[in-house]
Amino acid sequence: MTETNTPVASNQAKARISLSSVFALSFISVFVIFISVTLLAYSKLVDFRNILDSIANDSLPQVVFSEQVNNHIATLSAISDGLSFASSEPALRIAERNVHQKIDEIRSLAERREGTQYLDFHLSAIESEILELKTLALHRIKMASLLSSQEQALYALNDRVVKLTTDNRLSKQDIQVLQRWRAAIFEAVALASNAVNLTRLQGIRQSSFKVAEIIDGLYSNIHQFPAAQKPKMQAIVAEFNQIALSENGIFPLQINLLRLSGRVTGGGNFVHSLIADYSRLLNFKSYQLSDSLITQTRRTSVRISEQIQNVGMYVLSALLLLLIIVFFIQNRVVRRLVRLNTVVQDRANGFSNSTHISGNDEISDIADTIDYFAATIEQQKISLQQLSLLDGLTGIPNRRALDERLEHELKLATREKWPLSLLMVDVDFFKPFNDNYGHVAGDEALVSIAQIFESVAKRSGDFAARYGGEEFVFILPNTDQVGARNVASTLLSSVRSANLEHKYNPHTDHITISVGIATCLPGEVKDADYLQRLADHALYAAKQNGRDQAVHYADIINTNSNK
């Protein structure tokens, strides 16, 4: 068995001077001179022992308990986001199971301590809100699934329109009528399909009004339909009206989905607030304990001074010895205890002062133990912070890490007066890949692409992160337009060389990417949002130009200038 090398163990290896031995020797000497001095000193020994017991049995375990619960609470706050962002019922169930598991861990930890009923009450409140949040999230998922079904029905209807209007047996006059009818249907289908991607209620309502006008126009011109095709055309118009504008149509569903998503976001924020209140309450309880311990120590110090005076009145002959004993106790124990309690209070309030106390006794053991546990807990905090900045799927930095890094690089580029380039990357036709190969294969493809991107980020300052979904972002410090284009070209060729199968890519049989580039030149004042918007415009242009390519925002400006 491997022994753990802790500070306490290293102290025990030295010559140990026990506080009990020191006190025993002092009290025996005083007893020989005068028994009353011994009794008074013994009462102080009891006070010292109570302080040490209070620190060892109450204060230190409470500090450790508070830190442990705070770590669990921080984790609970992070994993509760899974309820708000779950996109499927299995993901929601996994997030719910993780949240309840973490709450059970906190409750189990609290049950080992006395006087923690208030924690259970707050945990019950959090559980209640999480249940309501889970209900809202489940409703949103089901509504999104229904909306997807209606969207598929819309595409099927569009195919029927194409088949109906391309019949070779139609006359020229019928074809002209059908072409006008088909154009109206296509316009309505496009509006309904685009509504699924809209995030503003006003835009959805305007599109629904436009679709209603188109349908009304089709119904009013029904007499112009060819007699042979009229029943099918009427059925298609009626079916489209049902898919788009009925109670469970695309437009009402999208409006309700946006509202429900807002409620889910609000519920998630409320759960975060409850968890934060829970953490603050725990810190307040720890502060109360530390404050009580400090008060007790101060009262004991006052009593020591009073009894030293009484001892001097009883035995003048023992004054010198008493002064030596008091001086020894004051420096060897009391001052170290006061310092130790001050450090404990600072630890409880979040300060990281060192608790190193010289000597080799119980007080130094406690100080070293506090240092050991505090260092361990601090390392756990750092590890948790690092995990919160990584994407759970790909293992590369996430959106939060990206925002922090981009702000830092913009300030650095301004100070150093060098260019800064931003590459926004999107995996081409990733939705057909997910729909046909499955989400597991889609996740594996994203992991492979993330690994390719990390291999391209060769410089120490280069930074690759997952922006969200199938989008990634590259930050290239001290890189001008030419260098950014070279990196983008390397990304394109690396993804092509990986030859990740994608039979549903209309242009090739493997996965490709599109890259949008924006460069902030020295002296230009641009914030992070503005630079990302430029890169996003360039990415949109790369997609419009046929995908599997890189476009710099400067190319868009030059093209517009030439026009």
Short mmCIF file of C-alpha atoms in Angstrom, two decimals, residues 156-556:
data_model
loop_
_atom_site.label_atom_id
_atom_site.label_comp_id
_atom_site.label_asym_id
_atom_site.label_seq_id
_atom_site.Cartn_x
_atom_site.Cartn_y
_atom_site.Cartn_z
CA ALA A 156 -43.95 15.89 -49.62
CA LEU A 157 -46.73 18.22 -50.73
CA ASN A 158 -44.21 20.24 -52.72
CA ASP A 159 -43.17 17.08 -54.58
CA ARG A 160 -46.79 16.36 -55.46
CA VAL A 161 -47.16 19.86 -56.89
CA VAL A 162 -44.12 19.31 -59.09
CA LYS A 163 -45.46 15.97 -60.32
CA LEU A 164 -48.91 17.37 -61.00
CA THR A 165 -47.65 20.37 -63.00
CA THR A 166 -45.18 18.44 -65.16
CA ASP A 167 -47.64 15.96 -66.65
CA ASN A 168 -46.90 15.52 -70.39
CA ARG A 169 -50.58 15.09 -71.20
CA LEU A 170 -51.43 18.71 -70.30
CA SER A 171 -52.33 21.22 -72.99
CA LYS A 172 -50.41 24.46 -73.42
CA GLN A 173 -53.25 26.49 -71.97
CA ASP A 174 -53.50 24.18 -68.96
CA ILE A 175 -49.73 24.36 -68.51
CA GLN A 176 -49.87 28.17 -68.40
CA VAL A 177 -52.60 28.09 -65.76
CA LEU A 178 -50.78 25.41 -63.78
CA GLN A 179 -47.51 27.35 -63.93
CA ARG A 180 -49.16 30.39 -62.32
CA TRP A 181 -50.80 28.14 -59.75
CA ARG A 182 -47.53 26.32 -59.09
CA ALA A 183 -45.62 29.60 -58.62
CA ALA A 184 -48.15 30.69 -56.01
CA ILE A 185 -47.93 27.34 -54.22
CA PHE A 186 -44.12 27.42 -54.32
CA GLU A 187 -44.09 30.91 -52.86
CA ALA A 188 -46.37 29.79 -50.01
CA VAL A 189 -44.28 26.67 -49.41
CA ALA A 190 -41.09 28.76 -49.28
CA LEU A 191 -42.66 31.14 -46.74
CA ALA A 192 -43.83 28.24 -44.57
CA SER A 193 -40.45 26.48 -44.78
CA ASN A 194 -38.58 29.68 -43.92
CA ALA A 195 -40.87 30.28 -40.91
CA VAL A 196 -39.34 27.26 -39.18
CA ASN A 197 -36.01 29.12 -39.00
CA LEU A 198 -37.43 32.49 -37.90
CA THR A 199 -36.85 33.56 -34.29
CA ARG A 200 -39.10 36.63 -34.14
CA LEU A 201 -42.85 36.41 -33.70
CA GLN A 202 -43.44 39.45 -35.91
CA GLY A 203 -41.70 37.85 -38.88
CA ILE A 204 -43.65 34.60 -38.44
CA ARG A 205 -46.97 36.41 -38.28
CA GLN A 206 -46.17 38.48 -41.37
CA SER A 207 -45.27 35.31 -43.27
CA SER A 208 -48.50 33.62 -42.13
CA PHE A 209 -50.56 36.61 -43.33
CA LYS A 210 -48.82 36.45 -46.69
CA VAL A 211 -49.51 32.70 -46.97
CA ALA A 212 -53.16 33.27 -46.05
CA GLU A 213 -53.44 35.87 -48.83
CA ILE A 214 -51.92 33.43 -51.33
CA ILE A 215 -54.37 30.66 -50.32
CA ASP A 216 -57.31 33.07 -50.51
CA GLY A 217 -56.15 34.05 -53.98
CA LEU A 218 -55.98 30.41 -55.05
CA TYR A 219 -59.48 29.74 -53.76
CA SER A 220 -60.85 32.83 -55.53
CA ASN A 221 -59.32 31.74 -58.86
CA ILE A 222 -60.44 28.13 -58.57
CA HIS A 223 -62.74 28.48 -61.59
CA GLN A 224 -59.65 28.96 -63.78
CA PHE A 225 -58.26 25.50 -62.88
CA PRO A 226 -58.31 22.84 -65.64
CA ALA A 227 -61.33 20.63 -65.10
CA ALA A 228 -59.32 17.40 -65.16
CA GLN A 229 -56.81 18.70 -62.59
CA LYS A 230 -59.17 20.77 -60.46
CA PRO A 231 -59.94 18.09 -57.80
CA LYS A 232 -56.26 17.35 -57.22
CA MET A 233 -55.39 21.05 -57.15
CA GLN A 234 -58.18 21.78 -54.69
CA ALA A 235 -57.02 18.90 -52.48
CA ILE A 236 -53.44 20.18 -52.53
CA VAL A 237 -54.51 23.71 -51.59
CA ALA A 238 -56.66 22.37 -48.76
CA GLU A 239 -53.89 20.13 -47.50
CA PHE A 240 -51.38 22.98 -47.61
CA ASN A 241 -53.80 25.14 -45.65
CA GLN A 242 -54.01 22.36 -43.03
CA ILE A 243 -50.21 21.94 -42.84
CA ALA A 244 -49.39 25.64 -42.64
CA LEU A 245 -52.24 27.49 -40.93
CA SER A 246 -54.30 25.00 -38.91
CA GLU A 247 -54.08 24.78 -35.12
CA ASN A 248 -51.24 22.27 -35.46
CA GLY A 249 -49.84 23.94 -38.57
CA ILE A 250 -46.32 25.19 -39.06
CA PHE A 251 -46.98 28.83 -38.23
CA PRO A 252 -48.97 28.29 -34.98
CA LEU A 253 -46.52 25.58 -33.90
CA GLN A 254 -43.47 27.80 -34.50
CA ILE A 255 -45.07 30.68 -32.57
CA ASN A 256 -45.93 28.40 -29.64
CA LEU A 257 -42.46 26.82 -29.77
CA LEU A 258 -40.77 30.22 -29.50
CA ARG A 259 -42.94 31.14 -26.52
CA LEU A 260 -42.30 27.82 -24.84
CA SER A 261 -38.54 28.15 -25.44
CA GLY A 262 -38.67 31.49 -23.66
CA ARG A 263 -40.39 29.88 -20.69
CA VAL A 264 -37.78 27.11 -20.63
CA THR A 265 -34.97 29.69 -20.63
CA GLY A 266 -36.66 31.61 -17.83
CA GLY A 267 -37.13 28.43 -15.83
CA GLY A 268 -33.47 27.53 -16.27
CA ASN A 269 -32.42 30.98 -15.07
CA PHE A 270 -34.70 30.65 -12.04
CA VAL A 271 -33.14 27.27 -11.16
CA HIS A 272 -29.70 28.91 -11.40
CA SER A 273 -30.89 31.63 -9.00
CA LEU A 274 -32.18 29.05 -6.51
CA ILE A 275 -28.87 27.18 -6.63
CA ALA A 276 -26.97 30.48 -6.12
CA ASP A 277 -29.18 31.33 -3.11
CA TYR A 278 -28.48 27.86 -1.74
CA SER A 279 -24.73 28.47 -2.02
CA ARG A 280 -24.96 31.90 -0.37
CA LEU A 281 -26.95 30.45 2.53
CA LEU A 282 -24.31 27.78 3.10
CA ASN A 283 -21.52 30.38 3.08
CA PHE A 284 -23.48 32.50 5.58
CA LYS A 285 -23.78 29.54 7.98
CA SER A 286 -20.03 28.95 7.75
CA TYR A 287 -19.40 32.63 8.48
CA GLN A 288 -21.61 32.46 11.57
CA LEU A 289 -19.64 29.48 12.91
CA SER A 290 -16.30 31.24 12.35
CA ASP A 291 -17.55 34.43 13.99
CA SER A 292 -18.72 32.48 17.05
CA LEU A 293 -15.34 30.77 17.34
CA ILE A 294 -13.49 34.10 17.16
CA THR A 295 -15.70 35.56 19.91
CA GLN A 296 -15.01 32.55 22.12
CA THR A 297 -11.26 32.96 21.59
CA ARG A 298 -11.38 36.65 22.50
CA ARG A 299 -13.30 35.95 25.72
CA THR A 300 -10.80 33.29 26.69
CA SER A 301 -7.93 35.74 26.13
CA VAL A 302 -9.61 38.23 28.48
CA ARG A 303 -10.07 35.57 31.15
CA ILE A 304 -6.39 34.61 30.88
CA SER A 305 -5.34 38.20 31.62
CA GLU A 306 -7.66 38.41 34.62
CA GLN A 307 -6.45 35.19 36.16
CA ILE A 308 -2.78 36.10 35.64
CA GLN A 309 -3.43 39.13 37.87
CA ASN A 310 -5.09 36.90 40.52
CA VAL A 311 -2.13 34.54 40.50
CA GLY A 312 0.20 37.49 41.15
CA MET A 313 -1.88 38.52 44.17
CA TYR A 314 -1.76 35.01 45.69
CA VAL A 315 1.90 34.11 45.36
CA LEU A 316 4.49 36.83 44.84
CA SER A 317 7.23 34.25 45.02
CA ALA A 318 5.81 32.48 41.97
CA LEU A 319 5.45 35.65 39.93
CA LEU A 320 8.52 35.08 37.81
CA LEU A 321 7.56 31.49 37.06
CA LEU A 322 3.99 32.48 36.29
CA LEU A 323 5.14 35.23 33.97
CA ILE A 324 7.34 32.72 32.15
CA ILE A 325 4.45 30.27 31.86
CA VAL A 326 2.03 32.95 30.69
CA PHE A 327 4.53 34.27 28.18
CA PHE A 328 5.12 30.74 26.91
CA ILE A 329 1.41 29.98 26.63
CA GLN A 330 0.68 33.34 25.04
CA ASN A 331 3.29 32.83 22.33
CA ARG A 332 3.14 29.09 21.97
CA VAL A 333 -0.63 28.63 22.01
CA VAL A 334 -2.86 31.68 22.21
CA ARG A 335 -1.29 33.77 19.48
CA ARG A 336 -1.05 30.75 17.23
CA LEU A 337 -4.69 29.91 17.96
CA VAL A 338 -5.77 33.49 17.20
CA ARG A 339 -3.77 33.42 13.99
CA LEU A 340 -5.19 30.01 13.13
CA ASN A 341 -8.75 31.21 13.71
CA THR A 342 -8.09 34.32 11.64
CA VAL A 343 -6.91 32.11 8.81
CA VAL A 344 -9.97 29.85 9.22
CA GLN A 345 -12.19 32.92 8.96
CA ASP A 346 -10.32 34.08 5.85
CA ARG A 347 -10.69 30.61 4.32
CA ALA A 348 -14.43 30.66 5.03
CA ASN A 349 -14.67 34.09 3.36
CA GLY A 350 -12.80 32.90 0.25
CA PHE A 351 -9.32 34.34 0.92
CA SER A 352 -6.34 32.09 0.20
CA ASN A 353 -3.85 33.16 2.91
CA SER A 354 -1.29 30.54 3.95
CA THR A 355 -2.04 28.77 7.25
CA HIS A 356 1.60 27.79 7.93
CA ILE A 357 2.29 27.90 11.69
CA SER A 358 5.67 26.91 13.07
CA GLY A 359 6.06 24.11 15.61
CA ASN A 360 5.21 20.45 15.80
CA ASP A 361 2.06 19.97 17.86
CA GLU A 362 -1.70 19.81 17.55
CA ILE A 363 -2.01 23.43 16.39
CA SER A 364 0.54 23.01 13.64
CA ASP A 365 -1.15 19.73 12.68
CA ILE A 366 -4.48 21.54 12.30
CA ALA A 367 -2.84 24.36 10.32
CA ASP A 368 -1.14 21.88 7.98
CA THR A 369 -4.39 19.93 7.59
CA ILE A 370 -6.24 23.13 6.64
CA ASP A 371 -3.53 23.91 4.08
CA TYR A 372 -3.77 20.37 2.68
CA PHE A 373 -7.56 20.37 2.35
CA ALA A 374 -7.66 23.94 1.04
CA ALA A 375 -5.08 23.15 -1.65
CA THR A 376 -7.03 20.04 -2.66
CA ILE A 377 -10.34 21.93 -2.87
CA GLU A 378 -8.70 24.78 -4.80
CA GLN A 379 -7.31 22.31 -7.32
CA GLN A 380 -10.77 20.79 -7.70
CA LYS A 381 -12.19 24.26 -8.35
CA ILE A 382 -9.57 24.91 -11.02
CA SER A 383 -10.31 21.54 -12.65
CA LEU A 384 -14.05 22.29 -12.65
CA GLN A 385 -13.44 25.73 -14.16
CA GLN A 386 -11.34 24.19 -16.93
CA LEU A 387 -14.04 21.60 -17.66
CA SER A 388 -16.67 24.37 -17.95
CA LEU A 389 -14.62 25.92 -20.78
CA LEU A 390 -14.47 22.72 -22.87
CA ASP A 391 -17.07 21.38 -25.28
CA GLY A 392 -18.49 18.15 -23.87
CA LEU A 393 -18.59 16.39 -27.26
CA THR A 394 -15.41 17.37 -29.09
CA GLY A 395 -13.13 18.18 -26.15
CA ILE A 396 -12.03 21.49 -27.68
CA PRO A 397 -12.89 24.92 -26.16
CA ASN A 398 -16.58 25.87 -26.18
CA ARG A 399 -18.47 29.09 -26.93
CA ARG A 400 -17.79 30.53 -23.47
CA ALA A 401 -14.03 29.95 -23.83
CA LEU A 402 -14.19 31.46 -27.33
CA ASP A 403 -15.84 34.67 -26.09
CA GLU A 404 -13.21 35.13 -23.37
CA ARG A 405 -10.30 34.38 -25.72
CA LEU A 406 -11.56 36.66 -28.51
CA GLU A 407 -11.93 39.62 -26.13
CA HIS A 408 -8.39 38.99 -24.89
CA GLU A 409 -6.92 38.71 -28.40
CA LEU A 410 -8.67 41.92 -29.56
CA LYS A 411 -7.16 43.86 -26.66
CA LEU A 412 -3.76 42.28 -27.31
CA ALA A 413 -3.94 43.09 -31.04
CA THR A 414 -4.81 46.72 -30.21
CA ARG A 415 -1.91 46.99 -27.77
CA GLU A 416 0.63 45.26 -29.99
CA LYS A 417 -0.76 46.87 -33.18
CA TRP A 418 -0.87 43.66 -35.16
CA PRO A 419 -3.63 42.16 -37.34
CA LEU A 420 -6.12 39.64 -35.99
CA SER A 421 -8.02 37.20 -38.20
CA LEU A 422 -11.15 35.21 -37.42
CA LEU A 423 -12.27 32.10 -39.36
CA MET A 424 -15.85 30.89 -39.03
CA VAL A 425 -16.24 27.32 -40.29
CA ASP A 426 -19.45 25.42 -41.05
CA VAL A 427 -19.77 21.74 -42.03
CA ASP A 428 -21.56 21.57 -45.40
CA PHE A 429 -24.93 19.77 -45.58
CA PHE A 430 -24.63 18.50 -42.03
CA LYS A 431 -28.38 18.20 -41.48
CA PRO A 432 -28.76 15.60 -44.29
CA PHE A 433 -25.76 13.80 -42.76
CA ASN A 434 -27.46 13.66 -39.35
CA ASP A 435 -30.83 12.70 -40.82
CA ASN A 436 -29.41 9.79 -42.83
CA TYR A 437 -26.44 8.53 -40.81
CA GLY A 438 -27.89 9.24 -37.36
CA HIS A 439 -26.87 11.58 -34.56
CA VAL A 440 -24.24 9.20 -33.21
CA ALA A 441 -22.42 9.22 -36.54
CA GLY A 442 -22.91 12.99 -36.68
CA ASP A 443 -21.27 13.38 -33.27
CA GLU A 444 -18.37 11.17 -34.38
CA ALA A 445 -17.92 13.26 -37.52
CA LEU A 446 -17.82 16.47 -35.44
CA VAL A 447 -15.19 14.94 -33.14
CA SER A 448 -13.07 13.95 -36.17
CA ILE A 449 -13.37 17.45 -37.65
CA ALA A 450 -12.46 19.03 -34.30
CA GLN A 451 -9.32 16.86 -34.17
CA ILE A 452 -8.38 18.00 -37.69
CA PHE A 453 -8.83 21.63 -36.64
CA GLU A 454 -6.65 21.17 -33.56
CA SER A 455 -3.91 19.67 -35.70
CA VAL A 456 -4.02 22.73 -38.00
CA ALA A 457 -3.75 25.16 -35.03
CA LYS A 458 0.04 24.75 -34.82
CA ARG A 459 1.08 28.08 -33.34
CA SER A 460 0.83 28.57 -29.58
CA GLY A 461 -1.51 31.53 -30.04
CA ASP A 462 -3.85 29.85 -32.56
CA PHE A 463 -7.19 28.96 -31.00
CA ALA A 464 -9.87 26.57 -32.29
CA ALA A 465 -13.30 26.31 -30.62
CA ARG A 466 -16.72 24.88 -31.25
CA TYR A 467 -19.14 27.74 -31.89
CA GLY A 468 -22.28 25.62 -31.69
CA GLY A 469 -23.87 22.78 -33.66
CA GLU A 470 -21.72 22.11 -36.71
CA GLU A 471 -20.00 25.54 -36.58
CA PHE A 472 -16.40 26.10 -35.45
CA VAL A 473 -14.28 29.23 -35.05
CA PHE A 474 -10.54 29.86 -35.48
CA ILE A 475 -8.77 32.83 -33.87
CA LEU A 476 -5.46 33.67 -35.56
CA PRO A 477 -3.45 36.36 -33.68
CA ASN A 478 -0.87 38.40 -35.59
CA THR A 479 -2.23 37.02 -38.89
CA ASP A 480 -3.06 39.19 -41.88
CA GLN A 481 -5.43 38.45 -44.75
CA VAL A 482 -2.89 36.36 -46.67
CA GLY A 483 -2.03 34.23 -43.66
CA ALA A 484 -5.70 33.72 -42.83
CA ARG A 485 -6.40 32.57 -46.39
CA ASN A 486 -3.52 30.09 -46.12
CA VAL A 487 -4.88 28.65 -42.88
CA ALA A 488 -8.37 28.42 -44.40
CA SER A 489 -6.92 26.61 -47.43
CA THR A 490 -5.16 24.19 -45.09
CA LEU A 491 -8.44 23.54 -43.27
CA LEU A 492 -10.28 22.86 -46.53
CA SER A 493 -7.64 20.47 -47.82
CA SER A 494 -7.27 18.70 -44.46
CA VAL A 495 -11.00 17.99 -44.27
CA ARG A 496 -11.04 16.81 -47.87
CA SER A 497 -8.01 14.58 -47.22
CA ALA A 498 -9.75 13.03 -44.21
CA ASN A 499 -12.32 11.69 -46.73
CA LEU A 500 -15.13 11.41 -44.17
CA GLU A 501 -17.99 9.67 -46.00
CA HIS A 502 -21.06 11.82 -46.84
CA LYS A 503 -23.10 10.28 -49.66
CA TYR A 504 -25.79 12.89 -49.19
CA ASN A 505 -23.54 15.81 -50.06
CA PRO A 506 -24.89 17.03 -53.44
CA HIS A 507 -21.42 18.00 -54.71
CA THR A 508 -19.21 15.11 -53.56
CA ASP A 509 -19.25 11.86 -51.59
CA HIS A 510 -17.37 13.12 -48.52
CA ILE A 511 -17.70 15.81 -45.87
CA THR A 512 -16.60 19.31 -46.85
CA ILE A 513 -16.57 22.65 -45.03
CA SER A 514 -17.15 26.29 -45.87
CA VAL A 515 -15.01 29.03 -44.32
CA GLY A 516 -15.71 32.71 -43.76
CA ILE A 517 -12.73 34.98 -42.99
CA ALA A 518 -12.56 38.42 -41.39
CA THR A 519 -9.39 40.35 -40.55
CA CYS A 520 -9.02 43.24 -38.12
CA LEU A 521 -6.11 45.40 -39.29
CA PRO A 522 -3.87 47.41 -36.90
CA GLY A 523 -5.55 50.64 -35.87
CA GLU A 524 -9.09 49.43 -36.64
CA VAL A 525 -11.46 49.54 -33.69
CA LYS A 526 -13.69 46.45 -33.82
CA ASP A 527 -15.44 44.60 -31.03
CA ALA A 528 -15.87 40.84 -30.87
CA ASP A 529 -19.48 40.86 -32.12
CA TYR A 530 -18.61 43.00 -35.13
CA LEU A 531 -15.69 40.79 -36.14
CA GLN A 532 -17.87 37.68 -35.82
CA ARG A 533 -20.57 39.26 -37.97
CA LEU A 534 -18.03 40.00 -40.71
CA ALA A 535 -16.81 36.39 -40.63
CA ASP A 536 -20.42 35.17 -40.65
CA HIS A 537 -21.20 37.31 -43.75
CA ALA A 538 -18.16 35.83 -45.45
CA LEU A 539 -19.28 32.33 -44.47
CA TYR A 540 -22.70 33.01 -45.95
CA ALA A 541 -21.04 34.13 -49.17
CA ALA A 542 -18.96 30.92 -49.26
CA LYS A 543 -22.15 28.89 -49.00
CA GLN A 544 -23.86 30.93 -51.68
CA ASN A 545 -20.91 30.41 -53.99
CA GLY A 546 -21.26 26.63 -53.82
CA ARG A 547 -19.66 25.68 -50.44
CA ASP A 548 -16.37 23.76 -49.98
CA GLN A 549 -14.44 27.02 -50.22
CA ALA A 550 -13.19 30.00 -48.21
CA VAL A 551 -14.31 33.60 -48.72
CA HIS A 552 -12.75 36.66 -47.08
CA TYR A 553 -14.99 39.55 -46.20
CA ALA A 554 -12.72 41.77 -48.25
CA ASP A 555 -13.77 39.74 -51.33
CA ILE A 556 -17.38 40.71 -50.71
#
